[in-house]
Structures are given as structure tokens and as C-alpha cells.
XYZ file of C-alpha atoms in Angstrom:
693
model
C -17.619 13.492 43.741
C -15.151 12.651 40.953
C -15.748 13.649 37.350
C -16.344 10.053 36.339
C -18.923 9.556 39.099
C -20.674 12.841 38.413
C -20.784 12.160 34.696
C -21.302 8.404 34.353
C -22.650 7.417 37.786
C -24.612 10.406 39.083
C -27.098 9.899 41.890
C -29.438 12.461 40.351
C -29.925 14.297 37.061
C -31.618 17.632 36.376
C -32.915 18.723 32.935
C -32.924 22.500 32.547
C -35.280 23.341 29.699
C -37.399 20.194 30.070
C -40.551 20.248 27.983
C -43.153 17.992 26.416
C -43.672 20.348 23.464
C -40.084 20.265 22.212
C -39.182 17.003 20.458
C -35.570 17.142 21.663
C -36.420 18.039 25.246
C -39.232 15.511 25.267
C -36.950 12.685 24.166
C -34.366 13.709 26.743
C -36.887 13.385 29.574
C -38.426 10.158 28.278
C -35.061 8.450 27.925
C -34.181 9.248 31.543
C -37.146 7.329 32.912
C -34.899 4.230 32.917
C -32.192 5.967 34.926
C -31.358 4.366 38.277
C -31.348 7.659 40.245
C -33.562 10.716 40.697
C -34.605 12.798 37.662
C -35.584 16.454 38.075
C -37.166 18.319 35.133
C -36.577 22.094 35.448
C -39.050 24.512 33.863
C -40.796 27.361 35.736
C -43.828 27.054 33.442
C -44.713 23.449 34.289
C -45.527 21.448 37.407
C -45.175 18.030 35.765
C -43.402 16.708 32.629
C -43.811 13.123 31.404
C -45.214 12.139 34.772
C -42.285 13.606 36.744
C -42.629 16.557 39.168
C -41.170 19.707 37.563
C -39.260 22.396 39.477
C -38.762 26.113 38.731
C -34.988 26.142 39.302
C -32.002 24.065 40.367
C -32.048 25.845 43.720
C -35.527 24.533 44.564
C -34.939 20.795 44.195
C -35.921 18.402 46.990
C -32.448 16.822 47.024
C -28.879 17.249 45.751
C -28.100 17.135 42.028
C -24.921 15.708 40.488
C -25.423 16.056 36.727
C -27.183 18.969 35.009
C -28.363 18.749 31.399
C -28.892 22.142 29.760
C -31.188 22.615 26.772
C -32.050 26.325 26.750
C -31.034 29.074 24.271
C -27.338 30.032 24.379
C -28.114 33.446 25.899
C -29.641 31.743 28.954
C -26.937 29.130 29.558
C -24.562 31.256 31.640
C -27.052 31.829 34.512
C -27.735 28.083 34.524
C -24.013 27.384 34.999
C -23.921 29.755 37.961
C -27.026 28.132 39.424
C -25.632 24.607 38.914
C -22.516 25.613 40.823
C -24.552 27.016 43.697
C -26.705 23.852 43.744
C -23.601 21.690 44.269
C -23.574 19.883 40.906
C -20.292 18.356 39.703
C -20.916 18.074 35.939
C -22.933 19.996 33.348
C -23.774 18.856 29.813
C -24.556 21.862 27.613
C -26.629 20.533 24.730
C -27.444 24.033 23.475
C -25.769 25.404 20.337
C -24.856 28.997 19.493
C -21.336 29.146 20.869
C -17.871 28.999 19.264
C -19.262 27.176 16.239
C -21.045 30.380 15.092
C -18.088 32.780 15.267
C -16.464 35.411 17.484
C -19.562 36.362 19.503
C -20.277 32.728 20.258
C -16.628 32.154 21.168
C -16.786 34.967 23.733
C -19.941 33.487 25.253
C -18.293 30.059 25.385
C -15.250 31.516 27.169
C -17.558 33.075 29.748
C -19.271 29.705 30.229
C -15.930 27.969 30.879
C -14.799 30.691 33.287
C -18.033 30.398 35.281
C -17.721 26.608 35.429
C -14.138 26.848 36.706
C -15.178 29.251 39.457
C -17.584 26.635 40.755
C -15.394 23.581 40.125
C -17.757 22.212 37.475
C -16.772 20.001 34.540
C -18.593 20.802 31.300
C -19.348 18.635 28.264
C -20.145 20.667 25.161
C -21.581 23.074 24.351
C -23.162 22.114 21.025
C -23.123 18.415 21.858
C -25.686 15.621 21.992
C -24.969 14.336 25.480
C -24.059 10.876 26.692
C -25.218 7.343 27.372
C -23.880 4.985 30.016
C -25.634 1.630 30.020
C -24.381 0.240 33.384
C -26.384 2.929 35.240
C -29.240 3.230 32.739
C -28.179 6.820 31.951
C -29.443 7.994 28.547
C -28.769 11.730 28.721
C -29.182 12.645 25.057
C -31.818 13.915 22.654
C -30.656 11.971 19.581
C -33.434 9.959 17.961
C -30.914 7.129 17.516
C -31.498 6.265 21.195
C -35.218 5.624 20.590
C -36.631 2.154 21.142
C -35.214 -0.875 22.879
C -31.437 -1.007 22.766
C -29.539 -4.299 22.237
C -27.453 -5.936 24.956
C -24.262 -4.396 26.283
C -21.287 -5.041 23.972
C -18.296 -3.585 25.822
C -17.875 -0.950 23.080
C -17.703 2.732 24.038
C -17.848 5.675 21.631
C -16.397 9.181 21.988
C -16.867 11.732 19.238
C -16.826 15.427 18.452
C -19.638 15.399 15.895
C -23.053 14.865 17.424
C -24.638 13.944 14.096
C -22.025 11.302 13.294
C -22.271 10.049 16.846
C -25.979 9.551 16.375
C -25.299 7.701 13.134
C -22.816 5.424 14.895
C -25.367 4.686 17.614
C -28.055 3.939 15.028
C -25.786 1.696 12.945
C -24.850 -0.239 16.065
C -28.477 -0.789 16.997
C -29.331 -1.953 13.461
C -26.601 -4.582 13.777
C -27.748 -5.742 17.193
C -24.875 -4.031 19.016
C -25.619 -2.199 22.253
C -22.988 0.377 23.173
C -21.740 0.373 26.750
C -21.049 4.111 26.666
C -21.523 6.941 24.177
C -20.232 10.498 24.685
C -20.634 13.457 22.335
C -18.163 16.181 23.361
C -19.212 18.898 20.883
C -17.099 22.058 21.058
C -14.810 20.622 23.765
C -14.909 23.889 25.694
C -13.822 22.006 28.811
C -13.963 18.228 28.688
C -12.209 17.043 25.516
C -12.383 13.828 23.553
C -9.125 12.820 25.231
C -10.611 13.493 28.687
C -13.646 11.377 27.854
C -11.453 8.624 26.433
C -9.371 8.579 29.620
C -12.524 8.129 31.700
C -13.786 5.265 29.551
C -10.490 3.426 29.132
C -10.316 3.072 32.907
C -13.866 1.664 33.050
C -13.876 -2.129 33.574
C -17.103 -2.370 31.539
C -15.355 -1.082 28.396
C -13.267 -3.383 26.192
C -13.074 -1.365 22.971
C -13.057 2.418 22.597
C -14.147 3.900 19.265
C -13.184 7.551 18.742
C -14.172 10.080 16.097
C -11.854 13.113 16.081
C -11.982 16.382 14.164
C -9.097 18.084 15.975
C -5.719 16.590 16.781
C -5.355 15.856 20.511
C -2.276 16.680 22.562
C 0.396 14.181 21.565
C 1.888 13.569 25.003
C -1.517 12.917 26.595
C -2.585 10.652 23.757
C 0.648 8.683 24.086
C -0.042 8.120 27.786
C -3.653 7.222 27.032
C -2.673 4.641 24.411
C -0.091 3.159 26.771
C -2.702 2.891 29.527
C -5.136 1.196 27.157
C -2.481 -1.334 26.141
C -1.637 -1.953 29.804
C -5.305 -2.691 30.549
C -5.736 -4.876 27.458
C -8.207 -2.450 25.852
C -8.499 -1.744 22.121
C -8.562 1.676 20.473
C -10.171 2.329 17.077
C -9.900 5.857 15.676
C -11.593 7.687 12.812
C -10.165 11.132 12.109
C -11.449 13.675 9.604
C -9.236 16.235 7.849
C -6.504 13.693 7.031
C -6.201 14.900 3.441
C -5.588 18.566 4.246
C -2.417 20.215 2.997
C -1.428 21.314 6.501
C -1.837 24.412 8.591
C 1.535 25.998 7.948
C 3.165 26.685 4.621
C 6.456 24.823 4.295
C 8.916 25.453 1.504
C 10.552 22.018 1.503
C 9.590 18.887 -0.393
C 8.963 17.133 2.928
C 6.286 19.645 3.886
C 4.516 19.081 0.575
C 4.689 15.295 0.857
C 3.674 14.747 4.508
C 0.014 15.372 5.212
C -1.236 17.290 8.201
C -1.588 15.092 11.270
C 0.979 12.534 10.090
C 2.520 12.429 13.570
C -0.829 11.469 15.093
C -1.440 8.798 12.458
C 1.994 7.294 13.057
C 1.533 7.481 16.813
C -1.750 5.583 16.495
C -0.013 2.820 14.570
C 2.953 2.677 16.924
C 0.669 2.401 19.950
C -1.103 -0.646 18.541
C -4.366 1.236 18.018
C -6.305 0.994 14.753
C -7.108 3.850 12.394
C -10.032 3.478 9.997
C -11.430 5.462 7.082
C -15.194 5.632 7.563
C -17.975 5.231 10.116
C -19.011 1.743 8.993
C -15.438 0.564 9.374
C -15.200 2.176 12.812
C -18.114 0.027 13.949
C -17.062 -3.150 12.116
C -13.540 -3.090 13.537
C -14.769 -2.231 17.041
C -17.155 -5.180 16.998
C -14.488 -7.527 15.636
C -12.052 -6.525 18.376
C -14.504 -7.238 21.187
C -14.259 -10.967 20.642
C -11.607 -11.820 18.083
C -8.074 -12.581 19.256
C -5.240 -10.735 17.551
C -3.920 -12.676 14.599
C -0.432 -14.153 14.716
C 0.016 -13.064 11.108
C -2.043 -12.068 8.098
C -2.624 -15.508 6.577
C -6.220 -16.101 5.564
C -8.154 -19.063 4.292
C -10.841 -18.093 1.788
C -13.963 -20.210 1.255
C -16.304 -19.291 -1.575
C -18.913 -20.643 -3.950
C -17.738 -18.280 -6.693
C -14.407 -18.696 -8.435
C -14.593 -15.075 -9.569
C -15.176 -13.762 -6.064
C -12.357 -15.940 -4.754
C -10.035 -14.536 -7.406
C -10.942 -10.990 -6.397
C -10.233 -11.797 -2.765
C -6.829 -13.235 -3.680
C -5.933 -10.147 -5.723
C -7.067 -7.729 -3.027
C -5.407 -9.603 -0.158
C -1.936 -8.741 -1.399
C -2.767 -5.034 -1.491
C -3.807 -5.259 2.162
C -0.606 -6.987 3.236
C -2.405 -10.314 3.677
C -1.462 -13.721 2.287
C -3.462 -16.661 0.933
C -1.080 -19.578 1.587
C -1.586 -22.910 -0.084
C -3.263 -25.143 2.462
C -1.163 -27.925 3.958
C -1.500 -31.466 2.657
C -3.515 -32.720 5.645
C -6.087 -29.945 5.260
C -6.398 -30.577 1.535
C -6.898 -34.260 2.268
C -9.673 -33.421 4.754
C -11.344 -31.151 2.198
C -11.105 -33.533 -0.764
C -14.181 -35.651 0.087
C -16.197 -32.488 0.911
C -15.515 -30.456 -2.250
C -16.571 -31.576 -5.759
C -13.799 -32.445 -8.194
C -14.631 -29.358 -10.239
C -14.027 -27.169 -7.183
C -10.705 -26.372 -5.474
C -9.128 -27.312 -2.144
C -5.998 -25.163 -2.464
C -6.880 -21.588 -1.326
C -9.222 -20.002 -2.132
C -11.334 -23.078 -1.451
C -14.034 -23.091 -4.129
C -16.810 -25.261 -2.702
C -19.202 -24.545 -5.627
C -22.943 -24.104 -5.288
C -23.294 -27.827 -4.601
C -21.693 -27.522 -1.154
C -23.392 -24.209 -0.353
C -26.722 -26.004 -0.643
C -25.544 -28.728 1.760
C -25.284 -26.792 5.011
C -23.652 -29.542 7.057
C -21.019 -30.005 4.373
C -20.346 -26.248 4.244
C -19.849 -26.182 8.009
C -17.394 -29.069 7.771
C -15.396 -27.202 5.101
C -15.267 -24.095 7.313
C -14.045 -26.142 10.272
C -11.362 -27.891 8.231
C -9.982 -24.619 6.861
C -10.013 -23.018 10.316
C -8.058 -25.971 11.747
C -5.225 -25.535 9.247
C -1.934 -24.409 10.776
C -1.413 -22.283 7.645
C -4.414 -20.064 8.413
C -4.851 -17.254 10.958
C -8.365 -16.152 9.940
C -11.198 -17.426 7.757
C -12.965 -15.351 5.118
C -16.194 -16.763 3.668
C -17.219 -15.061 0.420
C -20.875 -15.544 -0.543
C -22.831 -14.205 -3.490
C -26.397 -14.801 -4.687
C -27.989 -16.661 -1.836
C -30.731 -15.002 0.197
C -33.908 -15.489 2.191
C -34.382 -18.653 4.259
C -31.519 -20.530 2.543
C -29.229 -17.648 3.538
C -30.195 -18.071 7.207
C -29.371 -21.768 7.003
C -25.978 -20.957 5.469
C -25.340 -18.423 8.225
C -26.180 -21.024 10.867
C -23.636 -23.471 9.417
C -20.926 -20.792 9.318
C -21.773 -19.749 12.874
C -21.465 -23.313 14.195
C -17.995 -23.566 12.689
C -16.984 -20.142 14.027
C -18.042 -21.073 17.560
C -15.846 -24.186 17.431
C -12.771 -22.210 16.366
C -10.504 -19.779 18.207
C -9.754 -18.035 14.900
C -11.842 -15.106 13.681
C -14.413 -15.647 10.932
C -15.398 -12.806 8.583
C -18.077 -13.004 5.891
C -18.194 -10.969 2.688
C -21.783 -11.331 1.462
C -22.133 -9.714 -1.950
C -25.883 -9.618 -2.470
C -29.036 -7.595 -1.873
C -29.225 -6.190 1.654
C -32.895 -7.156 1.981
C -32.216 -10.747 0.917
C -29.473 -11.330 3.508
C -30.718 -9.079 6.345
C -31.850 -11.905 8.643
C -28.769 -14.034 7.974
C -26.386 -11.120 8.469
C -28.144 -10.125 11.691
C -27.764 -13.667 13.042
C -24.040 -13.668 12.355
C -23.408 -10.158 13.676
C -25.311 -10.767 16.917
C -22.981 -13.684 17.518
C -19.720 -11.872 16.809
C -19.158 -12.757 13.130
C -18.613 -9.647 11.043
C -20.523 -9.395 7.770
C -19.332 -6.970 5.089
C -20.797 -6.197 1.679
C -17.544 -6.382 -0.312
C -14.355 -8.436 -0.262
C -12.387 -5.193 -0.054
C -14.067 -4.184 3.208
C -13.751 -7.703 4.628
C -10.031 -7.921 3.877
C -9.423 -4.463 5.322
C -11.165 -5.576 8.501
C -8.970 -8.669 8.767
C -5.889 -6.505 8.201
C -6.853 -4.451 11.261
C -6.752 -7.619 13.389
C -3.098 -8.229 12.535
C -0.852 -6.763 15.267
C 1.755 -4.244 14.192
C 4.721 -3.645 16.438
C 6.585 -0.497 15.496
C 9.043 0.769 18.065
C 11.162 3.874 18.198
C 14.896 3.691 18.761
C 16.465 4.944 21.951
C 17.445 8.607 21.946
C 21.169 9.034 21.315
C 23.472 11.137 23.430
C 23.327 14.899 22.624
C 25.824 16.149 20.059
C 25.641 19.879 20.779
C 23.346 20.642 17.857
C 20.958 23.034 19.603
C 23.179 26.050 18.996
C 22.689 25.827 15.235
C 19.118 27.103 15.614
C 20.295 30.124 17.640
C 21.357 31.842 14.432
C 18.798 34.167 12.854
C 19.284 32.525 9.439
C 21.428 29.766 7.939
C 22.548 29.102 4.418
C 23.658 25.747 3.071
C 27.267 26.816 3.504
C 26.562 27.447 7.200
C 24.769 24.114 7.358
C 28.001 22.347 6.454
C 28.934 22.612 10.121
C 25.637 20.965 11.065
C 26.248 18.091 8.639
C 29.719 17.629 10.093
C 28.289 17.551 13.621
C 25.799 14.867 12.504
C 28.667 12.914 10.883
C 27.019 13.114 7.472
C 29.273 13.262 4.410
C 29.027 16.307 2.136
C 30.765 17.439 -1.075
C 34.062 19.262 -0.780
C 33.648 22.989 -1.280
C 33.649 26.491 0.189
C 31.687 29.713 0.100
C 32.875 32.379 -2.341
C 32.035 36.048 -1.909
C 31.862 36.599 -5.653
C 32.746 35.235 -9.123
C 36.500 35.834 -8.833
C 36.835 33.919 -5.588
C 34.570 31.189 -6.987
C 36.985 30.697 -9.863
C 39.925 30.387 -7.472
C 38.175 27.794 -5.276
C 37.156 25.760 -8.324
C 40.768 25.173 -9.202
C 41.179 23.194 -5.965
C 38.175 20.889 -6.466
C 38.476 19.141 -9.827
C 37.376 19.413 -13.427
C 33.626 19.702 -12.910
C 32.007 22.068 -10.427
C 28.568 22.759 -8.901
C 27.596 26.355 -8.138
C 24.776 27.245 -5.727
C 23.667 30.726 -4.782
C 23.469 31.133 -0.999
C 20.485 32.986 0.412
C 18.324 32.431 3.520
C 15.376 33.615 1.426
C 15.559 30.889 -1.257
C 14.447 27.408 -0.177
C 14.465 26.071 -3.765
C 17.463 27.693 -5.397
C 17.018 25.914 -8.724
C 13.600 27.538 -9.223
C 15.242 30.949 -9.659
C 18.302 29.781 -11.603
C 20.460 29.579 -8.488
C 22.065 26.191 -9.227
C 24.458 25.324 -12.056
C 25.811 21.776 -12.334
C 28.853 20.421 -14.157
C 30.625 23.677 -14.932
C 34.197 23.219 -16.239
C 36.626 24.633 -13.663
C 38.011 27.199 -16.117
C 34.509 28.630 -16.749
C 33.404 28.903 -13.111
C 34.095 32.656 -12.810
C 31.878 33.548 -15.780
C 29.217 30.994 -14.842
C 28.998 32.374 -11.295
C 28.564 35.907 -12.616
C 25.796 34.783 -14.980
C 24.043 32.832 -12.224
C 24.048 35.787 -9.814
C 22.620 38.028 -12.528
C 19.836 35.531 -13.215
C 18.947 35.174 -9.541
C 18.876 38.950 -9.096
C 16.400 39.210 -11.967
C 14.163 36.347 -10.740
C 14.312 37.098 -7.005
C 15.199 40.775 -6.588
C 14.196 40.843 -2.888
C 16.377 37.886 -1.877
C 19.479 38.540 0.212
C 22.512 36.992 -1.489
C 25.353 35.834 0.784
C 27.640 34.458 -1.916
C 28.166 31.374 -4.064
C 28.825 27.886 -2.710
C 31.425 26.178 -4.902
C 31.404 22.371 -4.625
C 32.883 19.377 -6.373
C 30.549 17.531 -8.744
C 29.583 14.215 -7.168
C 29.640 11.026 -9.239
C 26.255 9.625 -10.189
C 24.253 7.526 -7.753
C 20.740 6.890 -6.476
C 19.190 10.077 -5.143
C 17.126 9.964 -1.949
C 15.073 12.471 -0.015
C 15.576 12.395 3.761
C 13.501 14.915 5.677
C 12.226 15.336 9.201
C 9.589 17.659 10.640
C 10.296 18.752 14.199
C 8.067 17.502 16.973
C 5.451 19.808 18.488
C 2.324 19.709 20.673
C 3.632 16.628 22.436
C 4.271 14.647 19.235
C 7.634 13.159 18.214
C 9.345 14.298 15.000
C 8.130 12.789 11.726
C 10.823 11.287 9.508
C 10.201 10.972 5.757
C 12.352 8.946 3.369
C 11.806 8.739 -0.371
C 13.252 8.729 -3.826
C 14.802 12.171 -4.191
C 16.047 14.723 -6.684
C 13.998 17.126 -8.780
C 11.206 14.573 -9.376
C 10.477 13.913 -5.682
C 7.012 15.475 -5.679
C 6.194 14.047 -9.100
C 6.594 10.399 -8.082
C 5.779 10.811 -4.379
C 7.533 7.566 -3.496
C 7.928 8.211 0.229
C 7.438 6.474 3.572
C 7.269 8.030 7.037
C 7.970 7.007 10.619
C 8.215 8.637 14.019
C 11.716 9.574 15.102
C 14.130 8.563 16.282
C 14.983 5.456 14.266
C 18.132 3.350 14.271
C 20.010 2.062 11.212
C 18.048 -1.206 11.133
C 14.716 0.627 11.138
C 16.012 3.049 8.512
C 16.870 0.108 6.266
C 13.331 -1.212 6.719
C 11.963 2.141 5.570
C 14.155 2.045 2.469
C 12.922 -1.449 1.633
C 9.338 -0.172 1.683
C 10.009 2.252 -1.184
C 8.894 1.331 -4.697
C 12.331 2.507 -5.785
C 14.152 0.081 -3.455
C 15.393 -2.088 -6.381
C 17.479 0.870 -7.577
C 19.411 0.685 -4.321
C 19.591 -3.108 -4.419
C 21.226 -3.570 -7.817
C 18.299 -3.322 -10.257
C 18.957 -5.231 -13.508
C 22.572 -5.901 -12.834
C 23.530 -2.434 -11.616
C 25.987 -2.240 -8.715
C 24.373 -2.346 -5.286
C 24.388 0.928 -3.371
C 25.804 1.433 0.103
C 22.512 0.988 1.927
C 24.289 0.897 5.287
C 25.686 4.403 4.719
C 22.268 5.701 3.662
C 20.620 4.099 6.713
C 23.224 5.609 9.044
C 22.497 9.055 7.571
C 18.743 8.600 7.992
C 19.185 7.494 11.610
C 21.479 10.459 12.326
C 18.948 12.967 10.960
C 16.141 11.449 13.030
C 18.267 11.662 16.168
C 19.132 15.279 15.348
C 15.424 16.137 15.182
C 14.909 14.753 18.679
C 17.856 16.727 20.012
C 16.731 19.979 18.348
C 13.241 19.527 19.818
C 10.305 21.791 19.078
C 12.588 24.579 17.876
C 13.119 22.630 14.652
C 10.654 23.242 11.853
C 12.204 20.944 9.261
C 15.520 19.464 8.259
C 15.823 18.027 4.776
C 18.556 16.558 2.606
C 17.551 16.349 -1.047
C 19.271 14.700 -2.639
C 21.237 12.300 -0.522
C 23.357 10.691 -3.234
C 24.034 7.026 -2.480
C 26.957 5.382 -4.257
C 28.454 1.927 -4.196
C 30.500 3.142 -1.253
C 29.114 5.957 0.880
C 26.233 8.423 0.886
C 26.714 12.189 0.476
C 24.321 15.039 1.323
C 24.270 17.149 -1.848
C 21.783 19.750 -0.581
C 20.409 20.791 2.797
C 17.377 22.760 3.974
C 16.834 23.642 7.650
C 13.911 25.636 8.985
C 13.449 26.751 12.581
C 10.011 27.387 14.038
C 10.966 30.986 14.741
C 12.044 31.489 11.119
C 15.307 31.160 9.243
C 16.228 28.445 6.781
C 19.236 26.759 5.265
């Protein structure tokens, strides 16, 4: 029997630890009374539980068992695994806690559990999980109280999550909104079957149209990429909520890029690139999942807003821009259709202010909704309602629903009023596929998630022989000059000097003004210890180099000093940060572009993308920066050579792909962009095995 059959379509289920006295065990047994197959309670102290014959062990059942649910203390789980294997089961759900989540002793016990399961060819969900639900077979193998009572009709939405408590909340929220989940799996500690495994099973299920996932640990990037591609191939939707997105990261990184790119950025970017949707809270996870079950993807983010409140309409217009949405002026034919329906003191432009007069005329409100939805300028309709509740609210909901059913465009309602007053109306709309949110912000964010985003990666360029640069135990910026040359990235003229005297001699070849940089593999930020001096007159370079080395020795006595890099002083220009974190764990490299220089982390004006990118995509990234006008000739200044900057960005992203998982980070800060050309003024390279430039 396959894992999917043993888990979702078992012929029989056994409950080890069944009991009527335990609330959790009692619920587990009661829920399974609707299961299509045989149910076997296991408890040596009982002959019958909830009207079902009870058996002393898995080895004494009257027939074969496919799925075993385990709800006994952690110390007794291991013998149950052995017994399940001997009984011929294919899957075990360990609901018990007391494993890796409690520390080292629990981790050891969990490892023993997994080893025993592997010996018998068993797949294990958990431990420390809340089980699963699969509506097509009537399987409710969980103890969560959220599964109590009659469940609504099947929606095509499946849920996979690591947190049992949040999973229960999601199930309860869905039921409150009249949404019956097709499948629900709580994977707990993921000792064997992971969230990705469960997602793969459900994506392939023809009963599932939308998969909602809650993740606490980052999945393997390569597997998730294949999973997302398979979902897209099958026309399924993915919605993901991930915790820990604000963490500073698991490894300390000395560069600006490491400080600016949050942990898990590669996963977040991969989600976006794959066409999946990432949300910020549990309510949004459910709202977006429901919206995607029936709403077509929008051609663009143009919305028509209908409201009885000019203030609420103004808020919606303000907030739409921040969500990348537009409120276009409605075309002349639509305005003409609206004119006889909207009072003269209202508005037919967009937002359409129908005033309270139209809200109280339900047929007229429905006609307004239909007219706005028919406009070629509109991709979705947002109805913003305020202080209307009770029976009148139900009538308003009915008029909106009639219009929504006649349109192929999605309708979303922001109802800003007491929950009790609009409960019946909101329930009517939600049961019929119209999302109802409590704020315009939430409603607009939901609509934004319906807009498709197509972000592709460029083709990988031919190798340029860069891998050997990471073979060195440590690199300084002077060594990195060879790497910049190999990437065809311009750099300042200059050479490495062993000491002050040689620095003075080199300076005479470079011009009137000189930059001095101490070279050490131990100093990622040379300026922090006085290791950079800018604009030194050529005749003073010898003395300045001596002073700089003395300062560095005092501030960083343990650092190994390899000499002084003597460079020409570059003319002024716009300074950019271009950094890339090497790919790992199956994820592509993460490219970060921002306004650079010493204030990079202060302003944090950065954007990120998965590598590699080409020059066109690099230009798009630059245009997304708040500082883009500085490159584009702000207030009459000369335009910068954006093409040269984009070529540099593309080259760095390609280098990261070629260097593979041996690359920790590669960063140029600043990349100085002039009217003609872009020059890498500083370089940091970090390998995963240590060493930096």
C-alpha cells in the first residue's frame, strides 16, 4: 500500500491508547465513527469503547490494519511502533508529545522511533502532532476540539502545518466561515514525514484545488521548487504562512548584505517566483485560500471601489497605491450607466460613492455593482460598507451576491462594523465565495494576492573559471582584483604595497589624489578600524600609510596585515551596494541591490531577487529603489550609466551561480556609477569554509 493510500485512504484504523475517560482519546474515537472503513480501539483494560469492540494489542485484531494512531505516553510509543510493523501497518500517526520538543533526551527517543519505523517500512507523522482529516473518506483522525460538530461542505482547500495549535485554529476559523476543509494534516516534529512530503501528497490529489501551508522550518529548496512547479502544472494554488521571517539569520555575516537580507529570503523569493502566495497571518491564510478556490487570477491590479462612505472610499484609494493596485477612472460608458443610479451628490468616477440613499435601495445597489464589474477598466470589485447591520445588512449582502454571481470578476467586501451586527450577512457572502474582511487594508491585500506575478530567472551563463578563487585559504581585496577582472567588472587603478615606502612610489603613478586601504583577511569593514584613508595627496601617501597602519595595529592588534592597497581616487558618482549570498540547501543565490556607501544600513533602501538575473532584470531592480531618481538625473543632474551598473549586477549574480554553495557572500560596496561606466570601489568575498576578501 502506498503512503498516500495508507494515510488518506486506509481500509482500517487502529487507536492505540483509546479511552472514554481521556477527553483527547475520547474525541479521537468519536470522530472516527464516520470513517468509511474498520475502526479498532486498542486498550488492554477495556472490552468496548464508544460502542466499538476494544482489543488488547495490534497483534490481536480480527483483520489487517493500515493506519495506526498512537496516543500513549512517550515512553510507551517505541513498542507500539514495533508492534505496528509486525501487524503490517503502513502508516503511524504519533499524537503523543515528549520527544525532540523537550530536549536532548526526547531527541534520542525520537531518533529511536524513526529507526524502528524504517526497519519495518513504516511512514510516521509526528510525533507531537494533532493528526489529520481527509473528508473524501470520512477520516477524522485527530483529537482537536476544532473538529467537533457538523463540518461544512467540502471546499477543495487542504491545510498542512507544523503547529498543531495553529492548525486547530485554522480548522475552527474555516468552520466559523462555513468552509469545510478537504484535507488537514498536522505534521508536528516532522521526524519522518515532513510538511513538504504532506504537501506533495495533497497537491497530487484531484480533490484539492488550494493548498494552505504553515511552516516553522525552511524546507529543502530543490524539493520545494519541484513541488511548486508540479502545483502550477496541475493548476493548483499554494498559499504559505511562515513564522520566523523577522529573525536576523542563523549565521553571523560581516557584510552589509548579511545585515540587510533577512533569514529565509531565498524561500520567500522562491515562493514569489513560483507563483505561490505568501501571507502574514492565519486569517489571511484562510481568506486568500478561499478567494483562490473560485476567483480567476486578475489580468492586472485595477479595482473598482463602491462605497456609501466618502471617507472609507478615500482610505481605500490611499491604501491601494501602497499595495500596488490602481483605481482607474471609469470609462465614459460606465459613468453614463451609473449616472441615473447614483445621486448627484455622490460620485461615479472611482471610488463610486453611492451614498446611503442607494445602500437602502437594494436593487439599485446591485445594479451599481453590476455596472462597475462590467467596466473594461476594472479587474476586481471592492465594496466598502460601514454602519449597516442586522436584517438590512443581509439584504445588502444579497444584492451584492446577485451581482457577484453574474460577473466573472472577483468581488471582495470590506465591512467596517460590529461583528455581531454583520455576522449573518458576512456568513451569507462567505458561503457563496465572496470574501468579507473587516478593514480596507485587509481587503486590498487580499486583492493584491489575486494579481499574478511572473518573475523569471535568467539563463545561466557559460562558466568563466571562477571556482578556483575560492580554493585560496583567504583573499584580500587586492587578490580580489583578479576576480573582478574575470567577471569583467571595472575597478580603480592601483596595486598592493608591502609598506609605506612602496605605497609612496605607487602613488606617483596614479594621480594627485589617492585612496589607501589596509589589506587583511581578518577585517571585513576596514573603515571601522581606521583602515581606509581617502583623498590623500600623492606626496603625502608615505606618511599617511604609516599613520594608517599604526592606527589599525592599535584598533585590531590580532588582525593579520598583508600590506596597503594604493588606488586612484574615483570621481564622484552614485554609490550602490551589490551583494549576493551563495545558494545552499537547494536554494538559488539571493541577489541584493541598494543604495550603497557608508549609509547603506542606515537607509536600508534595498531590493532582492533570486539569481541569476540578466541586465534587463537588473535594471528593473534598480528602478524599484527609492533612490532610483539619483541614477536617472534627479533635479537636472546628469543621468548615470545605468546600463553599466546593470551589467555589473548581472555579472555578479552569474558569478554566484558558478561559485555554487561554496560561496558565502560576494559584495561590492560601493559600486560607483558615473555618467559613463560603473566601478567597483570595494569588494568583500566570503567562502562557506571561511576566508574573506
